[in-house]
Amino acid sequence: MIMSARLWRRRPAYSGRWEAARLSPLILTALIAGLAFSTPREIAFSRLLPVAPALAAAMWPVLPTILLGAFCLLLMIVLSFLHTDLGTQYTAAAIVAVTLAAAYGSHVRLQREETLFQIRLVADAAQKVLLRPLPRRIEGVEIESLYLAAQEQARIGGDFYEAIGTPHGVRLLIGDVRGKGLSAVGAASAVISCFREAAYDEPDLQGIVHRLETAVRRHSAAFPAQDQPEHFATALLTEIPHDGGYVRLLNCGHPPPLIAHHGEVRVLVPTIASPPLNLAALIGDRYWVDVVAFAPGDQLLLYTDGVSEARDHAGEFFPLPDWMRRQALEQPRELLDRLHRALLQHSGGRLDDDIAALALRTSNPQDRGTVGIEG
């Protein structure tokens, strides 16, 4: 009974439709009783009374389900005094049998809901460790995040991000482990943990990515599988120096970010492609850093392929650059909220891949313009 009460209280208070649905067994009972008392005996609506406790088992705890069954049995007894040839004993036996079965079904359902609730608590705790809430501002850089896991009932998946203020400036990471859902969480955790250490220690982005490469390779070796050569992660490393004015980007096979400047949106395709993490041994380990102007008021959007590859019913990808060009230079939070709504509308409310996005805007008054390309 304690577990039943706990789960009863956990129902979302914001859901008016759920509150109305919980009353449906009572409404059904009243409807059947009213018809049974007001219609001729030959119609025998009373035979529908076992349906009410069966419906209650889907949404009520055990005790209320039993009480409703007892009430239906009492109604049947009262009806038997008005109509002696209703077959009361058969209907009463059906009410008792259905009520006992419904009570057991309600007990099993509550146990499963309790298990799911505990799993969600663990997932929420894991998310706070893996994807801890980002500060909304680091050294004059406004940062907002969006994360949606595609796997049903999951809170975390294979997409990841992090933002840290370091002695070298604000450094950010966004990436995507091959696969989705809980199966990719381990590799994502290894990458993020490594980044949180390397971002402080390494003087440049190339040093960070070498350490991330090693972390993914070690994780892949510790959890071997038949497709181990395909264990990889795309990643985008970003650095905004203390004096601002520009941003450094190192793209390891990740979707290119977008930058909005005075109403113009550019796709920041890397000058030279760098290999995804754990594929450097196969295609080379040369990493290239692009330097792009990032003036005060500019918007920088980092995202995973779940955003750009979201499909509609016709199989068309979400037109992210075109969508970005139609947006005004809103606050980063407003930009991501609009992106969230646009993705759900485009995909019909169903996401096929994990989604992560970071929106950045600098308020640093200095503007050094475009510095060029570092190799």
Tab-separated table of C-alpha atoms in Angstrom:
chain	number	residue	atom	x	y	z
A	1	MET	CA	0.000	0.000	0.000
A	2	ILE	CA	2.908	2.370	0.698
A	3	MET	CA	4.246	1.888	-2.816
A	4	SER	CA	0.753	2.467	-4.229
A	5	ALA	CA	0.412	5.750	-2.372
A	6	ARG	CA	3.852	6.899	-3.514
A	7	LEU	CA	3.099	6.189	-7.157
A	8	TRP	CA	-0.347	7.755	-6.886
A	9	ARG	CA	1.226	10.996	-5.671
A	10	ARG	CA	3.881	10.900	-8.415
A	11	ARG	CA	1.350	11.291	-11.198
A	12	PRO	CA	2.047	14.589	-12.990
A	13	ALA	CA	-0.007	17.298	-11.341
A	14	TYR	CA	0.219	19.377	-14.528
A	15	SER	CA	-1.734	16.851	-16.583
A	16	GLY	CA	-5.393	17.761	-16.509
A	17	ARG	CA	-6.186	15.002	-18.993
A	18	TRP	CA	-4.672	12.403	-16.657
A	19	GLU	CA	-6.759	13.675	-13.734
A	20	ALA	CA	-9.887	13.356	-15.846
A	21	ALA	CA	-8.906	9.860	-17.001
A	22	ARG	CA	-8.529	8.689	-13.391
A	23	LEU	CA	-12.222	9.391	-12.861
A	24	SER	CA	-13.302	7.276	-15.833
A	25	PRO	CA	-13.932	4.069	-13.779
A	26	LEU	CA	-16.301	6.005	-11.496
A	27	ILE	CA	-17.989	7.652	-14.465
A	28	LEU	CA	-18.400	4.282	-16.161
A	29	THR	CA	-19.849	2.754	-12.983
A	30	ALA	CA	-22.356	5.575	-12.616
A	31	LEU	CA	-23.320	5.303	-16.296
A	32	ILE	CA	-23.897	1.542	-16.122
A	33	ALA	CA	-25.825	1.834	-12.861
A	34	GLY	CA	-28.020	4.603	-14.247
A	35	LEU	CA	-28.845	2.593	-17.351
A	36	ALA	CA	-29.463	-0.572	-15.320
A	37	PHE	CA	-31.973	1.171	-13.055
A	38	SER	CA	-33.719	3.143	-15.784
A	39	THR	CA	-34.056	0.627	-18.619
A	40	PRO	CA	-36.184	-2.502	-18.905
A	41	ARG	CA	-34.910	-5.684	-17.334
A	42	GLU	CA	-34.536	-7.384	-20.747
A	43	ILE	CA	-31.630	-5.084	-21.704
A	44	ALA	CA	-29.641	-6.097	-18.583
A	45	PHE	CA	-27.022	-3.332	-18.542
A	46	SER	CA	-26.010	-4.656	-15.112
A	47	ARG	CA	-23.951	-7.362	-16.796
A	48	LEU	CA	-21.437	-4.647	-17.763
A	49	LEU	CA	-20.551	-3.857	-14.145
A	50	PRO	CA	-17.384	-6.083	-14.134
A	51	VAL	CA	-15.904	-3.730	-16.739
A	52	ALA	CA	-15.474	-0.920	-14.182
A	53	PRO	CA	-12.920	-2.621	-11.846
A	54	ALA	CA	-11.087	-3.967	-14.904
A	55	LEU	CA	-10.680	-0.392	-16.156
A	56	ALA	CA	-9.638	0.808	-12.694
A	57	ALA	CA	-6.711	-1.632	-12.638
A	58	ALA	CA	-5.056	0.315	-15.457
A	59	MET	CA	-4.776	3.538	-13.422
A	60	TRP	CA	-5.732	2.972	-9.773
A	61	PRO	CA	-3.848	1.400	-6.861
A	62	VAL	CA	-4.929	-1.948	-5.449
A	63	LEU	CA	-7.210	-0.828	-2.603
A	64	PRO	CA	-9.347	1.638	-4.616
A	65	THR	CA	-9.724	-1.039	-7.302
A	66	ILE	CA	-11.023	-3.525	-4.748
A	67	LEU	CA	-13.364	-0.949	-3.228
A	68	LEU	CA	-14.814	-0.138	-6.643
A	69	GLY	CA	-15.393	-3.846	-7.253
A	70	ALA	CA	-17.145	-4.135	-3.889
A	71	PHE	CA	-19.322	-1.148	-4.799
A	72	CYS	CA	-20.264	-2.766	-8.123
A	73	LEU	CA	-21.151	-5.959	-6.268
A	74	LEU	CA	-23.358	-3.965	-3.903
A	75	LEU	CA	-25.106	-2.333	-6.858
A	76	MET	CA	-25.787	-5.749	-8.320
A	77	ILE	CA	-27.316	-6.943	-5.046
A	78	VAL	CA	-29.577	-3.879	-4.908
A	79	LEU	CA	-30.670	-4.498	-8.495
A	80	SER	CA	-31.534	-8.096	-7.612
A	81	PHE	CA	-34.237	-6.842	-5.245
A	82	LEU	CA	-35.877	-4.946	-8.123
A	83	HIS	CA	-35.506	-7.692	-10.740
A	84	THR	CA	-35.357	-11.226	-9.384
A	85	ASP	CA	-34.505	-12.898	-12.691
A	86	LEU	CA	-31.385	-10.950	-13.680
A	87	GLY	CA	-29.002	-13.843	-13.161
A	88	THR	CA	-27.518	-12.015	-10.214
A	89	GLN	CA	-25.383	-14.900	-9.013
A	90	TYR	CA	-23.555	-15.152	-12.346
A	91	THR	CA	-22.948	-11.404	-12.645
A	92	ALA	CA	-21.855	-11.203	-8.998
A	93	ALA	CA	-19.394	-14.063	-9.530
A	94	ALA	CA	-18.030	-12.259	-12.595
A	95	ILE	CA	-17.599	-9.035	-10.577
A	96	VAL	CA	-15.705	-10.887	-7.835
A	97	ALA	CA	-13.449	-12.713	-10.308
A	98	VAL	CA	-12.711	-9.622	-12.365
A	99	THR	CA	-12.038	-7.538	-9.257
A	100	LEU	CA	-9.512	-10.056	-7.902
A	101	ALA	CA	-7.778	-10.235	-11.288
A	102	ALA	CA	-7.820	-6.444	-11.560
A	103	ALA	CA	-6.322	-6.052	-8.081
A	104	TYR	CA	-3.474	-8.396	-9.022
A	105	GLY	CA	-2.959	-6.548	-12.315
A	106	SER	CA	-2.855	-3.233	-10.469
A	107	HIS	CA	-0.228	-4.652	-8.087
A	108	VAL	CA	1.968	-5.827	-10.971
A	109	ARG	CA	1.599	-2.486	-12.756
A	110	LEU	CA	2.609	-0.560	-9.637
A	111	GLN	CA	5.689	-2.725	-9.199
A	112	ARG	CA	6.757	-2.024	-12.771
A	113	GLU	CA	6.116	1.693	-12.354
A	114	GLU	CA	8.220	1.677	-9.205
A	115	THR	CA	11.055	-0.059	-11.059
A	116	LEU	CA	10.819	2.430	-13.917
A	117	PHE	CA	10.816	5.307	-11.449
A	118	GLN	CA	14.010	4.033	-9.812
A	119	ILE	CA	15.651	3.597	-13.215
A	120	ARG	CA	14.764	7.179	-14.069
A	121	LEU	CA	16.308	8.364	-10.815
A	122	VAL	CA	19.540	6.570	-11.728
A	123	ALA	CA	19.428	8.002	-15.265
A	124	ASP	CA	18.883	11.504	-13.903
A	125	ALA	CA	21.847	11.101	-11.545
A	126	ALA	CA	24.009	9.811	-14.403
A	127	GLN	CA	22.984	12.740	-16.572
A	128	LYS	CA	23.982	15.227	-13.880
A	129	VAL	CA	27.440	13.647	-13.865
A	130	LEU	CA	27.799	13.158	-17.610
A	131	LEU	CA	25.969	16.269	-18.831
A	132	ARG	CA	26.093	18.568	-15.861
A	133	PRO	CA	24.212	21.858	-16.203
A	134	LEU	CA	26.337	24.419	-18.012
A	135	PRO	CA	26.890	27.886	-16.571
A	136	ARG	CA	24.839	30.427	-18.472
A	137	ARG	CA	27.825	32.743	-18.799
A	138	ILE	CA	31.584	32.121	-18.784
A	139	GLU	CA	33.919	35.114	-19.093
A	140	GLY	CA	31.486	37.210	-21.108
A	141	VAL	CA	30.272	34.312	-23.272
A	142	GLU	CA	26.571	33.456	-22.987
A	143	ILE	CA	25.979	29.704	-23.278
A	144	GLU	CA	22.741	27.739	-23.523
A	145	SER	CA	22.255	24.030	-24.192
A	146	LEU	CA	19.623	21.671	-25.587
A	147	TYR	CA	19.610	17.910	-25.144
A	148	LEU	CA	17.023	15.340	-26.245
A	149	ALA	CA	17.602	11.572	-26.039
A	150	ALA	CA	15.936	9.580	-28.810
A	151	GLN	CA	15.701	6.294	-26.916
A	152	GLU	CA	12.291	6.049	-25.275
A	153	GLN	CA	12.349	6.549	-21.487
A	154	ALA	CA	16.053	7.470	-21.620
A	155	ARG	CA	17.448	10.670	-20.135
A	156	ILE	CA	20.904	10.358	-21.662
A	157	GLY	CA	22.381	9.029	-24.886
A	158	GLY	CA	25.428	9.141	-27.125
A	159	ASP	CA	25.527	12.901	-27.738
A	160	PHE	CA	27.578	14.978	-25.320
A	161	TYR	CA	28.787	18.510	-24.650
A	162	GLU	CA	30.805	20.506	-22.127
A	163	ALA	CA	31.903	24.102	-21.575
A	164	ILE	CA	34.737	25.148	-19.256
A	165	GLY	CA	36.464	28.389	-18.403
A	166	THR	CA	40.218	27.714	-18.494
A	167	PRO	CA	43.465	29.736	-18.327
A	168	HIS	CA	43.472	29.548	-22.138
A	169	GLY	CA	39.944	30.906	-22.595
A	170	VAL	CA	36.491	29.386	-22.798
A	171	ARG	CA	36.722	25.886	-24.233
A	172	LEU	CA	33.752	23.872	-25.428
A	173	LEU	CA	33.219	20.354	-26.675
A	174	ILE	CA	30.269	18.850	-28.487
A	175	GLY	CA	30.250	15.396	-30.009
A	176	ASP	CA	28.401	12.268	-30.958
A	177	VAL	CA	29.377	8.671	-30.213
A	178	ARG	CA	28.473	6.145	-32.876
A	179	GLY	CA	25.111	4.659	-31.956
A	180	LYS	CA	22.430	6.149	-29.760
A	181	GLY	CA	20.768	5.688	-26.422
A	182	LEU	CA	22.244	4.043	-23.351
A	183	SER	CA	24.641	1.832	-25.321
A	184	ALA	CA	26.758	4.889	-26.206
A	185	VAL	CA	26.836	6.455	-22.738
A	186	GLY	CA	30.092	4.763	-21.670
A	187	ALA	CA	32.129	6.157	-24.553
A	188	ALA	CA	30.578	9.601	-24.144
A	189	SER	CA	31.504	9.556	-20.457
A	190	ALA	CA	35.111	8.668	-21.286
A	191	VAL	CA	35.388	11.561	-23.754
A	192	ILE	CA	33.842	14.139	-21.430
A	193	SER	CA	35.924	13.072	-18.435
A	194	CYS	CA	39.092	13.343	-20.496
A	195	PHE	CA	38.099	16.755	-21.868
A	196	ARG	CA	37.440	18.163	-18.409
A	197	GLU	CA	41.046	17.432	-17.466
A	198	ALA	CA	42.745	18.179	-20.775
A	199	ALA	CA	40.985	21.521	-21.280
A	200	TYR	CA	42.874	22.956	-18.310
A	201	ASP	CA	46.236	21.348	-19.038
A	202	GLU	CA	46.782	21.533	-22.789
A	203	PRO	CA	47.919	24.839	-24.298
A	204	ASP	CA	46.181	24.240	-27.650
A	205	LEU	CA	43.268	22.330	-29.145
A	206	GLN	CA	45.525	19.826	-30.899
A	207	GLY	CA	46.842	18.674	-27.533
A	208	ILE	CA	43.287	18.202	-26.252
A	209	VAL	CA	42.179	16.168	-29.243
A	210	HIS	CA	45.206	13.850	-28.993
A	211	ARG	CA	44.194	13.054	-25.421
A	212	LEU	CA	40.572	12.511	-26.455
A	213	GLU	CA	41.752	10.144	-29.180
A	214	THR	CA	43.664	8.137	-26.589
A	215	ALA	CA	40.670	8.053	-24.228
A	216	VAL	CA	38.303	6.687	-26.880
A	217	ARG	CA	40.862	4.147	-28.049
A	218	ARG	CA	41.375	2.854	-24.504
A	219	HIS	CA	37.652	2.703	-23.848
A	220	SER	CA	37.076	0.801	-27.085
A	221	ALA	CA	39.815	-1.694	-26.169
A	222	ALA	CA	38.321	-2.188	-22.694
A	223	PHE	CA	34.888	-3.026	-24.160
A	224	PRO	CA	35.661	-4.979	-27.345
A	225	ALA	CA	32.990	-5.965	-29.825
A	226	GLN	CA	32.782	-7.455	-33.276
A	227	ASP	CA	32.573	-3.998	-34.851
A	228	GLN	CA	35.362	-2.454	-32.745
A	229	PRO	CA	36.960	-0.699	-35.764
A	230	GLU	CA	33.665	1.183	-36.098
A	231	HIS	CA	33.738	2.438	-32.516
A	232	PHE	CA	34.315	6.154	-33.027
A	233	ALA	CA	33.000	9.560	-32.072
A	234	THR	CA	32.752	12.821	-33.932
A	235	ALA	CA	33.726	15.921	-31.975
A	236	LEU	CA	33.960	19.676	-32.355
A	237	LEU	CA	36.351	21.576	-30.082
A	238	THR	CA	35.881	25.310	-29.698
A	239	GLU	CA	38.056	27.909	-27.994
A	240	ILE	CA	37.181	31.551	-27.363
A	241	PRO	CA	40.246	33.419	-26.062
A	242	HIS	CA	40.063	35.781	-23.109
A	243	ASP	CA	40.369	38.866	-25.307
A	244	GLY	CA	37.628	37.594	-27.626
A	245	GLY	CA	37.032	38.748	-31.176
A	246	TYR	CA	37.499	35.341	-32.736
A	247	VAL	CA	36.928	31.653	-32.139
A	248	ARG	CA	39.137	28.631	-32.827
A	249	LEU	CA	37.466	25.510	-34.189
A	250	LEU	CA	38.838	21.989	-34.508
A	251	ASN	CA	36.337	19.761	-36.271
A	252	CYS	CA	36.821	15.980	-36.033
A	253	GLY	CA	34.262	14.736	-38.535
A	254	HIS	CA	31.439	16.636	-36.831
A	255	PRO	CA	28.617	18.597	-38.525
A	256	PRO	CA	29.919	22.123	-39.199
A	257	PRO	CA	28.664	24.848	-36.851
A	258	LEU	CA	26.705	27.888	-37.966
A	259	ILE	CA	27.562	31.498	-37.197
A	260	ALA	CA	25.133	34.391	-37.564
A	261	HIS	CA	26.605	37.860	-38.069
A	262	HIS	CA	24.384	40.885	-38.818
A	263	GLY	CA	21.663	38.693	-40.312
A	264	GLU	CA	24.053	36.615	-42.427
A	265	VAL	CA	24.503	32.932	-41.626
A	266	ARG	CA	27.619	31.009	-42.611
A	267	VAL	CA	28.277	27.289	-42.410
A	268	LEU	CA	31.763	26.899	-40.945
A	269	VAL	CA	33.015	23.960	-42.976
A	270	PRO	CA	36.556	23.041	-41.859
A	271	THR	CA	39.358	24.039	-44.208
A	272	ILE	CA	40.904	20.584	-43.890
A	273	ALA	CA	38.962	17.661	-42.447
A	274	SER	CA	40.295	16.153	-39.213
A	275	PRO	CA	39.632	12.477	-38.398
A	276	PRO	CA	36.900	11.427	-35.955
A	277	LEU	CA	38.076	10.146	-32.589
A	278	ASN	CA	39.455	6.586	-32.719
A	279	LEU	CA	39.935	6.709	-36.494
A	280	ALA	CA	43.260	8.563	-36.580
A	281	ALA	CA	45.184	5.295	-36.912
A	282	LEU	CA	43.227	4.512	-40.082
A	283	ILE	CA	43.105	7.875	-41.875
A	284	GLY	CA	45.902	9.891	-40.275
A	285	ASP	CA	46.206	12.062	-37.197
A	286	ARG	CA	46.617	15.555	-38.632
A	287	TYR	CA	44.342	18.034	-36.916
A	288	TRP	CA	43.513	21.438	-38.348
A	289	VAL	CA	42.322	24.506	-36.455
A	290	ASP	CA	40.244	27.185	-38.189
A	291	VAL	CA	40.068	30.699	-36.745
A	292	VAL	CA	36.875	32.668	-37.421
A	293	ALA	CA	35.771	36.145	-36.398
A	294	PHE	CA	33.316	36.125	-33.494
A	295	ALA	CA	32.193	39.676	-32.777
A	296	PRO	CA	29.962	40.832	-29.926
A	297	GLY	CA	26.340	39.945	-30.677
A	298	ASP	CA	27.216	37.134	-33.094
A	299	GLN	CA	25.459	33.813	-32.583
A	300	LEU	CA	27.354	30.527	-32.830
A	301	LEU	CA	25.320	27.326	-33.043
A	302	LEU	CA	27.015	23.989	-32.351
A	303	TYR	CA	24.927	20.854	-32.875
A	304	THR	CA	25.009	17.107	-33.489
A	305	ASP	CA	23.749	15.290	-36.563
A	306	GLY	CA	20.447	14.536	-34.841
A	307	VAL	CA	19.562	18.165	-35.577
A	308	SER	CA	20.640	18.431	-39.202
A	309	GLU	CA	19.442	14.911	-40.089
A	310	ALA	CA	16.005	15.072	-38.483
A	311	ARG	CA	13.563	13.862	-41.140
A	312	ASP	CA	9.964	14.674	-41.894
A	313	HIS	CA	7.353	12.197	-43.148
A	314	ALA	CA	8.690	12.567	-46.681
A	315	GLY	CA	12.245	11.756	-45.593
A	316	GLU	CA	13.539	15.305	-46.056
A	317	PHE	CA	16.265	16.560	-43.696
A	318	PHE	CA	15.672	19.537	-41.447
A	319	PRO	CA	16.926	22.620	-43.381
A	320	LEU	CA	19.016	23.995	-40.519
A	321	PRO	CA	20.954	26.759	-42.366
A	322	ASP	CA	17.777	28.072	-44.016
A	323	TRP	CA	15.941	27.950	-40.685
A	324	MET	CA	18.801	29.819	-39.018
A	325	ARG	CA	18.686	32.559	-41.662
A	326	ARG	CA	15.039	33.215	-40.819
A	327	GLN	CA	15.796	33.797	-37.143
A	328	ALA	CA	16.576	37.155	-35.632
A	329	LEU	CA	19.564	37.453	-33.305
A	330	GLU	CA	17.651	36.342	-30.231
A	331	GLN	CA	19.044	35.383	-26.881
A	332	PRO	CA	20.702	31.934	-27.007
A	333	ARG	CA	17.932	30.425	-24.859
A	334	GLU	CA	15.227	31.707	-27.156
A	335	LEU	CA	17.113	30.452	-30.213
A	336	LEU	CA	17.321	26.908	-28.806
A	337	ASP	CA	13.687	26.940	-27.701
A	338	ARG	CA	12.665	27.861	-31.237
A	339	LEU	CA	14.958	25.165	-32.625
A	340	HIS	CA	13.376	22.595	-30.325
A	341	ARG	CA	9.873	23.480	-31.491
A	342	ALA	CA	10.932	23.527	-35.147
A	343	LEU	CA	12.535	20.069	-34.892
A	344	LEU	CA	9.452	18.549	-33.271
A	345	GLN	CA	7.221	20.130	-35.887
A	346	HIS	CA	9.442	18.955	-38.744
A	347	SER	CA	9.733	15.369	-37.450
A	348	GLY	CA	6.106	15.038	-36.417
A	349	GLY	CA	7.062	14.852	-32.748
A	350	ARG	CA	9.207	11.715	-33.154
A	351	LEU	CA	13.005	11.888	-32.971
A	352	ASP	CA	15.080	9.106	-34.510
A	353	ASP	CA	18.430	10.189	-33.045
A	354	ASP	CA	19.812	11.910	-29.984
A	355	ILE	CA	19.963	15.698	-30.270
A	356	ALA	CA	22.400	18.107	-28.652
A	357	ALA	CA	22.981	21.772	-29.404
A	358	LEU	CA	24.875	24.700	-27.884
A	359	ALA	CA	24.122	28.347	-28.634
A	360	LEU	CA	26.834	30.920	-27.890
A	361	ARG	CA	26.939	34.689	-27.932
A	362	THR	CA	29.775	36.890	-26.776
A	363	SER	CA	29.386	40.213	-25.029
A	364	ASN	CA	33.118	40.960	-25.081
A	365	PRO	CA	33.582	44.519	-26.363
A	366	GLN	CA	36.832	43.715	-28.164
A	367	ASP	CA	36.675	42.578	-31.752
A	368	ARG	CA	39.905	41.405	-33.337
A	369	GLY	CA	38.279	40.270	-36.581
A	370	THR	CA	39.385	37.319	-38.612
A	371	VAL	CA	42.870	36.137	-37.701
A	372	GLY	CA	43.307	33.503	-40.372
A	373	ILE	CA	44.030	29.802	-40.439
A	374	GLU	CA	46.294	27.791	-38.156
A	375	GLY	CA	47.676	24.502	-39.328
